[in-house]
Tab-separated table of C-alpha atoms and ligand atoms in Angstrom:
chain	number	residue	atom	x	y	z
A	1	MET	CA	13.340	7.013	22.785
A	2	ILE	CA	10.854	4.540	21.359
A	3	ARG	CA	10.184	5.222	17.705
A	4	TYR	CA	6.897	4.401	15.982
A	5	GLY	CA	8.737	2.511	13.263
A	6	GLN	CA	12.351	1.515	12.731
A	7	GLN	CA	14.430	-0.616	10.387
A	8	ASP	CA	16.202	-3.832	11.380
A	9	ILE	CA	19.724	-4.120	9.912
A	10	THR	CA	21.796	-7.269	10.483
A	11	GLN	CA	25.447	-8.094	9.772
A	12	ASP	CA	24.231	-10.137	6.779
A	13	ASP	CA	22.573	-7.010	5.394
A	14	ILE	CA	25.780	-5.012	5.839
A	15	ASP	CA	27.907	-7.751	4.236
A	16	ALA	CA	25.542	-7.905	1.253
A	17	VAL	CA	25.813	-4.159	0.655
A	18	VAL	CA	29.598	-4.140	1.103
A	19	ALA	CA	29.935	-7.018	-1.371
A	20	VAL	CA	28.255	-4.867	-4.014
A	21	LEU	CA	30.518	-1.927	-3.174
A	22	LYS	CA	33.506	-4.193	-3.852
A	23	SER	CA	32.026	-5.432	-7.136
A	24	VAL	CA	31.982	-3.912	-10.628
A	25	ASN	CA	28.342	-2.812	-10.808
A	26	LEU	CA	27.011	-0.274	-8.361
A	27	THR	CA	23.916	0.148	-10.495
A	28	GLN	CA	22.266	-1.813	-13.329
A	29	GLY	CA	24.017	-4.957	-12.106
A	30	PRO	CA	22.802	-8.406	-11.067
A	31	ALA	CA	21.392	-7.493	-7.633
A	32	ILE	CA	18.358	-5.781	-9.164
A	33	ALA	CA	17.139	-8.923	-10.922
A	34	GLN	CA	17.851	-10.956	-7.780
A	35	PHE	CA	15.747	-8.628	-5.656
A	36	GLU	CA	12.942	-8.587	-8.206
A	37	GLN	CA	13.068	-12.378	-8.409
A	38	SER	CA	12.851	-12.731	-4.627
A	39	VAL	CA	9.718	-10.557	-4.533
A	40	VAL	CA	8.242	-12.423	-7.521
A	41	SER	CA	8.732	-15.775	-5.835
A	42	ARG	CA	7.294	-14.532	-2.546
A	43	THR	CA	4.202	-12.872	-4.046
A	44	GLY	CA	3.478	-14.960	-7.136
A	45	ALA	CA	3.377	-11.887	-9.398
A	46	LYS	CA	4.717	-12.474	-12.908
A	47	HIS	CA	6.859	-9.325	-13.159
A	48	ALA	CA	8.481	-6.934	-10.693
A	49	MET	CA	10.294	-3.661	-11.402
A	50	ALA	CA	12.525	-2.281	-8.663
A	51	VAL	CA	12.574	1.530	-8.673
A	52	SER	CA	13.983	4.387	-6.610
A	53	ASN	CA	10.939	4.709	-4.325
A	54	ALA	CA	7.233	3.882	-4.175
A	55	THR	CA	6.277	7.372	-5.317
A	56	ALA	CA	8.182	6.723	-8.555
A	57	ALA	CA	6.484	3.318	-8.805
A	58	LEU	CA	3.054	4.973	-8.485
A	59	HIS	CA	4.005	7.546	-11.117
A	60	ILE	CA	5.103	5.021	-13.744
A	61	ALA	CA	2.193	2.730	-12.840
A	62	CYS	CA	-0.203	5.571	-13.746
A	63	LEU	CA	1.685	6.304	-16.967
A	64	ALA	CA	1.790	2.637	-17.932
A	65	LEU	CA	-2.020	2.609	-17.627
A	66	ASP	CA	-2.173	5.683	-19.913
A	67	LEU	CA	-3.499	8.022	-17.238
A	68	GLY	CA	-3.317	11.565	-18.590
A	69	PRO	CA	-5.051	14.919	-19.000
A	70	GLY	CA	-8.838	14.605	-18.887
A	71	ASP	CA	-8.672	11.419	-16.811
A	72	TRP	CA	-9.593	10.887	-13.154
A	73	LEU	CA	-7.812	8.880	-10.491
A	74	TRP	CA	-9.670	8.080	-7.280
A	75	THR	CA	-8.054	7.066	-4.023
A	76	THR	CA	-8.667	7.230	-0.285
A	77	PRO	CA	-8.162	10.447	1.678
A	78	ASN	CA	-6.627	8.386	4.491
A	79	THR	CA	-3.215	7.894	2.904
A	80	PHE	CA	0.148	9.446	2.334
A	81	VAL	CA	-0.035	12.257	-0.232
A	82	ALA	CA	1.904	10.230	-2.826
A	83	SER	CA	-1.130	7.989	-3.528
A	84	ALA	CA	-2.945	11.051	-4.906
A	85	ASN	CA	-0.044	13.136	-6.235
A	86	CYS	CA	0.818	10.457	-8.816
A	87	ALA	CA	-2.301	11.422	-10.786
A	88	LEU	CA	-1.298	15.087	-10.871
A	89	TYR	CA	2.187	14.184	-12.161
A	90	CYS	CA	0.409	12.751	-15.209
A	91	GLY	CA	-1.834	15.775	-15.717
A	92	ALA	CA	-4.891	13.835	-14.537
A	93	GLN	CA	-7.336	14.880	-11.810
A	94	VAL	CA	-7.836	13.384	-8.354
A	95	ASP	CA	-10.913	12.590	-6.328
A	96	PHE	CA	-11.376	10.626	-3.120
A	97	VAL	CA	-13.661	7.948	-1.699
A	98	ASP	CA	-14.278	7.967	2.056
A	99	ILE	CA	-13.106	5.156	4.324
A	100	ASP	CA	-14.738	2.193	5.990
A	101	PRO	CA	-15.031	3.004	9.725
A	102	HIS	CA	-13.759	-0.447	10.792
A	103	THR	CA	-10.782	-1.123	8.519
A	104	TYR	CA	-10.038	2.563	7.741
A	105	ASN	CA	-9.569	1.478	4.109
A	106	LEU	CA	-11.352	2.808	1.015
A	107	CYS	CA	-15.011	1.774	1.414
A	108	PRO	CA	-16.341	-0.285	-1.521
A	109	HIS	CA	-19.958	0.782	-0.825
A	110	LYS	CA	-19.068	4.454	-0.993
A	111	LEU	CA	-17.045	3.688	-4.096
A	112	GLU	CA	-20.091	2.153	-5.756
A	113	GLU	CA	-22.323	5.107	-4.817
A	114	LYS	CA	-19.790	7.524	-6.218
A	115	LEU	CA	-19.392	5.474	-9.425
A	116	ILE	CA	-23.151	5.581	-10.008
A	117	GLN	CA	-23.085	9.380	-9.713
A	118	ALA	CA	-19.937	9.671	-11.846
A	119	GLN	CA	-21.473	7.556	-14.588
A	120	LYS	CA	-24.406	9.960	-14.837
A	121	ALA	CA	-21.974	12.871	-15.110
A	122	SER	CA	-19.684	10.959	-17.534
A	123	LYS	CA	-16.780	11.414	-15.133
A	124	LEU	CA	-15.870	7.824	-14.353
A	125	PRO	CA	-12.327	7.262	-13.069
A	126	LYS	CA	-9.711	5.632	-15.264
A	127	VAL	CA	-7.685	4.403	-12.287
A	128	VAL	CA	-8.612	3.625	-8.668
A	129	VAL	CA	-5.843	3.333	-6.067
A	130	PRO	CA	-6.877	1.337	-2.988
A	131	VAL	CA	-4.325	1.688	-0.167
A	132	HIS	CA	-3.827	-1.216	2.239
A	133	LEU	CA	-3.650	0.994	5.318
A	134	THR	CA	-1.489	-0.346	8.161
A	135	GLY	CA	-0.900	-3.451	6.006
A	136	GLN	CA	-4.499	-4.662	6.177
A	137	PRO	CA	-5.736	-5.384	2.628
A	138	CYS	CA	-8.724	-3.528	1.188
A	139	ASP	CA	-11.840	-5.419	0.081
A	140	MET	CA	-10.158	-6.159	-3.234
A	141	ALA	CA	-12.752	-8.626	-4.534
A	142	ALA	CA	-15.449	-5.938	-4.284
A	143	ILE	CA	-13.243	-3.208	-5.756
A	144	HIS	CA	-12.188	-5.493	-8.597
A	145	ALA	CA	-15.800	-6.377	-9.382
A	146	LEU	CA	-16.615	-2.659	-9.597
A	147	GLY	CA	-13.591	-2.208	-11.857
A	148	GLN	CA	-15.002	-4.813	-14.222
A	149	LYS	CA	-18.421	-3.171	-14.200
A	150	TYR	CA	-17.306	0.453	-14.567
A	151	GLY	CA	-14.145	-0.108	-16.588
A	152	PHE	CA	-11.416	1.307	-14.386
A	153	ASN	CA	-7.905	-0.016	-13.780
A	154	ILE	CA	-6.595	-0.707	-10.282
A	155	ILE	CA	-3.225	0.134	-8.742
A	156	GLU	CA	-2.853	-1.313	-5.248
A	157	ASP	CA	-0.793	1.006	-3.073
A	158	ALA	CA	0.640	-1.770	-0.916
A	159	SER	CA	3.383	0.428	0.547
A	160	HIS	CA	2.405	-0.882	4.003
A	161	ALA	CA	1.615	-4.393	3.014
A	162	ILE	CA	4.456	-6.569	1.702
A	163	GLY	CA	4.244	-9.898	3.519
A	164	GLY	CA	0.505	-9.571	4.135
A	165	GLN	CA	-2.209	-11.758	2.651
A	166	TYR	CA	-5.733	-11.357	1.324
A	167	LYS	CA	-8.039	-14.379	1.308
A	168	GLY	CA	-5.030	-16.579	2.029
A	169	GLU	CA	-2.923	-15.343	-0.908
A	170	PRO	CA	0.041	-12.949	-0.888
A	171	ILE	CA	-0.615	-9.265	-1.439
A	172	GLY	CA	1.122	-8.430	-4.711
A	173	ASN	CA	-0.050	-11.480	-6.655
A	174	GLY	CA	-2.218	-9.201	-8.793
A	175	ARG	CA	-5.354	-11.303	-8.706
A	176	TYR	CA	-7.523	-8.199	-8.217
A	177	SER	CA	-5.458	-5.403	-9.757
A	178	ASP	CA	-3.315	-4.344	-12.710
A	179	ILE	CA	-0.280	-3.161	-10.761
A	180	THR	CA	0.773	-3.402	-7.112
A	181	VAL	CA	3.268	-1.007	-5.526
A	182	PHE	CA	5.540	-1.661	-2.525
A	183	SER	CA	7.672	0.846	-0.587
A	184	PHE	CA	11.006	0.042	1.031
A	185	HIS	CA	11.400	3.251	3.030
A	186	PRO	CA	13.063	2.466	6.399
A	187	VAL	CA	9.843	2.630	8.417
A	188	LYS	CA	8.133	0.079	6.152
A	189	ILE	CA	8.185	-3.736	6.543
A	190	ILE	CA	11.502	-4.293	4.740
A	191	THR	CA	13.877	-1.567	3.614
A	192	THR	CA	16.388	-0.630	0.928
A	193	GLY	CA	16.982	2.877	2.362
A	194	GLU	CA	14.850	4.439	-0.304
A	195	GLY	CA	13.167	2.064	-2.720
A	196	GLY	CA	9.996	0.826	-4.291
A	197	MET	CA	8.659	-1.809	-6.648
A	198	ALA	CA	5.860	-2.147	-9.186
A	199	LEU	CA	4.456	-5.648	-9.761
A	200	THR	CA	2.206	-6.842	-12.568
A	201	ASN	CA	1.066	-10.009	-14.297
A	202	SER	CA	0.800	-8.262	-17.670
A	203	ASP	CA	3.733	-8.626	-20.091
A	204	GLU	CA	2.701	-5.423	-21.827
A	205	LEU	CA	2.546	-3.359	-18.618
A	206	ALA	CA	5.866	-4.826	-17.501
A	207	THR	CA	7.516	-3.701	-20.743
A	208	ARG	CA	6.119	-0.202	-20.301
A	209	LEU	CA	7.158	-0.018	-16.659
A	210	GLY	CA	10.649	-1.138	-17.627
A	211	LEU	CA	10.950	1.603	-20.264
A	212	LEU	CA	9.533	4.302	-17.993
A	213	ARG	CA	11.963	3.378	-15.221
A	214	SER	CA	14.976	4.122	-17.409
A	215	HIS	CA	14.528	7.053	-19.834
A	216	GLY	CA	12.248	5.173	-22.243
A	217	ILE	CA	15.392	3.537	-23.593
A	218	THR	CA	15.621	-0.063	-24.774
A	219	ARG	CA	18.430	-2.373	-25.884
A	220	ASP	CA	15.946	-5.081	-26.838
A	221	PRO	CA	15.838	-5.422	-30.661
A	222	ALA	CA	12.231	-6.671	-30.408
A	223	LEU	CA	11.148	-3.242	-29.078
A	224	MET	CA	13.096	-1.185	-31.644
A	225	TYR	CA	11.650	0.659	-34.621
A	226	GLU	CA	14.557	-0.136	-36.963
A	227	PRO	CA	17.412	-2.643	-37.005
A	228	MET	CA	20.332	-2.215	-34.581
A	229	HIS	CA	23.151	-0.087	-35.955
A	230	GLY	CA	25.645	-2.167	-34.000
A	231	PRO	CA	26.469	-3.545	-30.567
A	232	TRP	CA	26.545	-0.027	-29.007
A	233	TYR	CA	23.020	0.700	-30.129
A	234	TYR	CA	20.001	1.637	-28.029
A	235	GLN	CA	16.784	3.425	-28.886
A	236	GLN	CA	14.596	5.804	-26.967
A	237	VAL	CA	11.039	4.711	-27.764
A	238	ALA	CA	9.124	6.541	-24.999
A	239	LEU	CA	9.616	9.406	-22.549
A	240	GLY	CA	10.898	7.798	-19.366
A	241	PHE	CA	12.760	8.852	-16.235
A	242	ASN	CA	15.739	7.775	-14.219
A	243	TYR	CA	13.837	5.953	-11.487
A	244	ARG	CA	16.370	3.132	-11.120
A	245	MET	CA	17.348	1.512	-7.835
A	246	THR	CA	21.072	0.980	-7.151
A	247	ASP	CA	22.615	-2.454	-6.676
A	248	MET	CA	23.599	-1.590	-3.084
A	249	GLN	CA	19.932	-1.021	-2.317
A	250	ALA	CA	18.816	-4.144	-4.160
A	251	ALA	CA	21.375	-6.283	-2.304
A	252	LEU	CA	19.990	-4.942	0.965
A	253	GLY	CA	16.516	-5.812	-0.281
A	254	VAL	CA	17.509	-9.390	-1.143
A	255	SER	CA	18.980	-9.836	2.315
A	256	GLN	CA	15.933	-8.289	4.042
A	257	MET	CA	13.530	-10.473	2.032
A	258	THR	CA	14.961	-13.589	3.694
A	259	ARG	CA	13.421	-12.342	6.974
A	260	LEU	CA	10.071	-11.104	5.628
A	261	VAL	CA	7.970	-13.957	7.008
A	262	ASP	CA	9.583	-13.643	10.450
A	263	TYR	CA	9.135	-9.890	10.410
A	264	VAL	CA	5.416	-10.083	9.778
A	265	GLN	CA	5.016	-12.855	12.349
A	266	ARG	CA	6.821	-10.708	14.922
A	267	ARG	CA	4.536	-7.774	14.104
A	268	HIS	CA	1.524	-10.015	14.721
A	269	ASP	CA	2.984	-11.060	18.070
A	270	ILE	CA	3.396	-7.403	19.045
A	271	ALA	CA	-0.169	-6.615	17.940
A	272	HIS	CA	-1.420	-9.540	20.006
A	273	ARG	CA	0.510	-8.320	23.051
A	274	TYR	CA	-0.844	-4.784	22.641
A	275	SER	CA	-4.369	-6.154	22.412
A	276	GLU	CA	-3.850	-7.839	25.805
A	277	LEU	CA	-2.210	-4.827	27.422
A	278	LEU	CA	-4.702	-2.263	26.108
A	279	ALA	CA	-7.907	-4.292	26.265
A	280	ASP	CA	-9.512	-2.409	29.160
A	281	LEU	CA	-8.700	1.141	28.012
A	282	PRO	CA	-11.240	3.439	26.301
A	283	LEU	CA	-9.723	2.772	22.877
A	284	THR	CA	-10.661	1.157	19.597
A	285	LEU	CA	-7.912	-1.323	18.774
A	286	PRO	CA	-7.193	-2.399	15.171
A	287	TRP	CA	-10.091	-4.488	13.925
A	288	GLN	CA	-9.033	-7.223	11.508
A	289	HIS	CA	-11.255	-8.387	8.665
A	290	PRO	CA	-11.413	-12.196	8.495
A	291	ASP	CA	-10.101	-12.095	4.880
A	292	SER	CA	-7.018	-10.249	6.051
A	293	TYR	CA	-3.579	-11.285	7.223
A	294	SER	CA	-2.138	-7.820	7.811
A	295	ALA	CA	1.529	-6.984	7.421
A	296	TYR	CA	0.976	-4.752	10.497
A	297	HIS	CA	3.099	-1.866	9.309
A	298	LEU	CA	1.249	0.300	11.839
A	299	TYR	CA	-0.680	-0.228	15.045
A	300	VAL	CA	-3.370	2.460	15.156
A	301	ILE	CA	-5.481	3.116	18.238
A	302	ARG	CA	-8.519	5.388	18.276
A	303	LEU	CA	-9.318	7.323	21.444
A	304	HIS	CA	-12.864	7.236	22.835
A	305	LEU	CA	-12.849	10.960	23.394
A	306	ASP	CA	-16.303	10.961	25.014
A	307	ASN	CA	-14.999	8.725	27.811
A	308	ILE	CA	-11.813	10.565	28.725
A	309	SER	CA	-11.120	14.020	30.073
A	310	VAL	CA	-8.054	14.716	27.935
A	311	THR	CA	-7.910	15.751	24.312
A	312	HIS	CA	-6.397	13.823	21.423
A	313	ARG	CA	-3.599	16.334	21.208
A	314	GLU	CA	-2.899	16.149	24.954
A	315	VAL	CA	-2.579	12.351	24.793
A	316	PHE	CA	-0.289	12.648	21.784
A	317	GLU	CA	1.913	15.297	23.400
A	318	ALA	CA	2.063	13.497	26.749
A	319	LEU	CA	3.296	10.336	25.028
A	320	ARG	CA	5.901	12.283	23.079
A	321	ALA	CA	6.987	13.916	26.354
A	322	LYS	CA	7.730	10.394	27.577
A	323	ASP	CA	9.935	9.860	24.504
A	324	ILE	CA	7.350	7.602	22.908
A	325	MET	CA	7.481	8.856	19.337
A	326	VAL	CA	3.864	8.264	18.409
A	327	ASN	CA	2.670	9.436	15.007
A	328	LEU	CA	-0.556	9.982	13.102
A	329	HIS	CA	-1.348	8.231	9.814
A	330	TYR	CA	-2.832	10.170	8.125
A	331	ILE	CA	-3.882	13.780	7.859
A	332	PRO	CA	-6.725	13.448	5.311
A	333	VAL	CA	-5.114	14.322	1.978
A	334	HIS	CA	-8.057	16.436	0.814
A	335	THR	CA	-7.541	18.806	3.777
A	336	GLN	CA	-3.937	19.589	2.818
A	337	PRO	CA	-3.651	23.224	1.682
A	338	PHE	CA	-2.528	22.123	-1.768
A	339	TYR	CA	-5.673	20.021	-2.200
A	340	GLN	CA	-7.936	22.662	-0.636
A	341	GLN	CA	-6.661	25.027	-3.341
A	342	MET	CA	-8.070	22.508	-5.831
A	343	GLY	CA	-11.515	22.886	-4.244
A	344	PHE	CA	-11.623	20.174	-1.581
A	345	LYS	CA	-12.745	21.221	1.882
A	346	GLN	CA	-13.261	20.079	5.449
A	347	GLY	CA	-16.385	17.968	5.646
A	348	ASP	CA	-15.967	16.320	2.236
A	349	PHE	CA	-14.977	12.920	3.674
A	350	PRO	CA	-16.376	12.738	7.231
A	351	GLN	CA	-15.193	9.237	8.149
A	352	ALA	CA	-11.575	10.031	7.301
A	353	GLU	CA	-11.848	13.314	9.195
A	354	GLN	CA	-13.379	11.624	12.262
A	355	TYR	CA	-10.585	9.042	12.190
A	356	TYR	CA	-8.017	11.846	12.059
A	357	ARG	CA	-9.476	13.415	15.225
A	358	GLU	CA	-9.035	10.167	17.209
A	359	ALA	CA	-6.180	8.130	15.739
A	360	ILE	CA	-2.657	7.636	17.043
A	361	SER	CA	-0.031	5.248	15.643
A	362	ILE	CA	1.773	3.752	18.624
A	363	PRO	CA	5.230	2.161	18.247
A	364	MET	CA	5.301	-0.911	16.017
A	365	HIS	CA	8.576	-2.438	14.838
A	366	ILE	CA	10.187	-5.801	15.239
A	367	ASN	CA	12.821	-4.857	17.832
A	368	LEU	CA	10.408	-3.578	20.490
A	369	THR	CA	10.952	-5.391	23.795
A	370	ASP	CA	8.178	-6.522	26.095
A	371	GLU	CA	9.284	-3.854	28.603
A	372	GLU	CA	8.836	-1.232	25.924
A	373	LEU	CA	5.374	-2.530	25.036
A	374	GLN	CA	4.451	-2.403	28.712
A	375	PHE	CA	5.910	1.087	29.022
A	376	VAL	CA	3.813	2.277	26.072
A	377	SER	CA	0.709	0.662	27.491
A	378	ASN	CA	1.270	1.952	31.049
A	379	SER	CA	1.993	5.418	29.716
A	380	LEU	CA	-1.227	5.418	27.720
A	381	ARG	CA	-3.152	4.302	30.772
A	382	GLU	CA	-1.614	7.067	32.868
A	383	VAL	CA	-2.021	9.782	30.273
A	384	MET	CA	-5.640	8.927	29.505
A	385	SER	CA	-6.719	8.932	33.148
A	386	LEU	CA	-5.453	12.477	33.742
B	401	PLP	C1	5.445	5.367	2.217
B	401	PLP	C2	4.263	5.474	1.349
B	401	PLP	C3	4.337	5.925	0.018
B	401	PLP	C4	5.570	6.477	-0.584
B	401	PLP	O1	6.647	5.629	-0.481
B	401	PLP	P1	8.114	6.152	-0.839
B	401	PLP	O2	8.863	4.866	-1.043
B	401	PLP	O3	8.581	6.923	0.346
B	401	PLP	O4	8.038	6.970	-2.065
B	401	PLP	C5	3.175	5.897	-0.759
B	401	PLP	N1	2.011	5.489	-0.252
B	401	PLP	C6	1.898	5.091	1.029
B	401	PLP	C7	0.569	4.621	1.529
B	401	PLP	C8	3.007	5.083	1.872
B	401	PLP	O5	2.882	4.712	3.145
């Protein structure tokens, strides 16, 4: 079976996790700060908060930016549901901005049109969440400029994108956003089993994120409302959660981070090989914006359905029948029953819906062999000429 995504675990990774298991601290120990530091030094962000998963990171990112009832969060429909759900956790409302047909990312022109309308209706968003789909960065300079003009905050959902770059700088450095979120789920670029991180350059946001991650509790006298009662003392100064990562996970993250650059390079090599193998098929291959160095979490092909005699679903099922575990990223969030109950409907975001009718994520992970890449490509060729 060839999976669409898969983790890479080395003996060094295993040794790092076992070392924590033999140590005193299974959680709230030194590995967390080490992992955060390794991501800080790789991205250039000032602060990083490791948390239990990226969904938790998105939740506390929204709360740290004071998103709440009466507020709007806008994101792309072409994403995992978590990018939108985080607004609802905070009692805020969600709306979407359709995608760019080339990058499949949130389209800055459509964003601007929608902002102009929203301004007239006094319904401007408080937070916009661009998602770097497949690891290719959004047009962050344009989105940031609109943020300045219309006064919204930006959370980059970079769940696909650690190790990628935008305009020659690491994704996560926060040049164009308030907070950036990474996911370390096993299918993503690096893994901690479950895990996520929120990065920011703001001291104030970092303090809030830190409180929200752990019950709203502090042991820092500078954050307390009255003097310490004694060495045992802590204060709850906000309503937080237990969104902490364990030290076993963080140690795995530290070990995985040492291979991040190689991982992304390998993913580029695979993408390059696919582009050779698939060049003559009736497909749209991933187009790369010149500002982008993608992390290549996914390799998405789009079928030219007018030029083949099989349906999207038939191609998908025929590949799965060959044990090629293709996938589809994503079902447009606004068409999910839960979102349709909120009033969204088919037809609201036509580019995302058109993409959904044609897209397939073919296998992309660092341990794919050249035989496997050829098998995927030959299978596609065979299946599409039926
Ligand atoms: C994976 C993913 C998430 C959620 O990540 P978890 O770590 O599983 O919570 C959020 N957004 C996007 C775009 C993702 O791909």
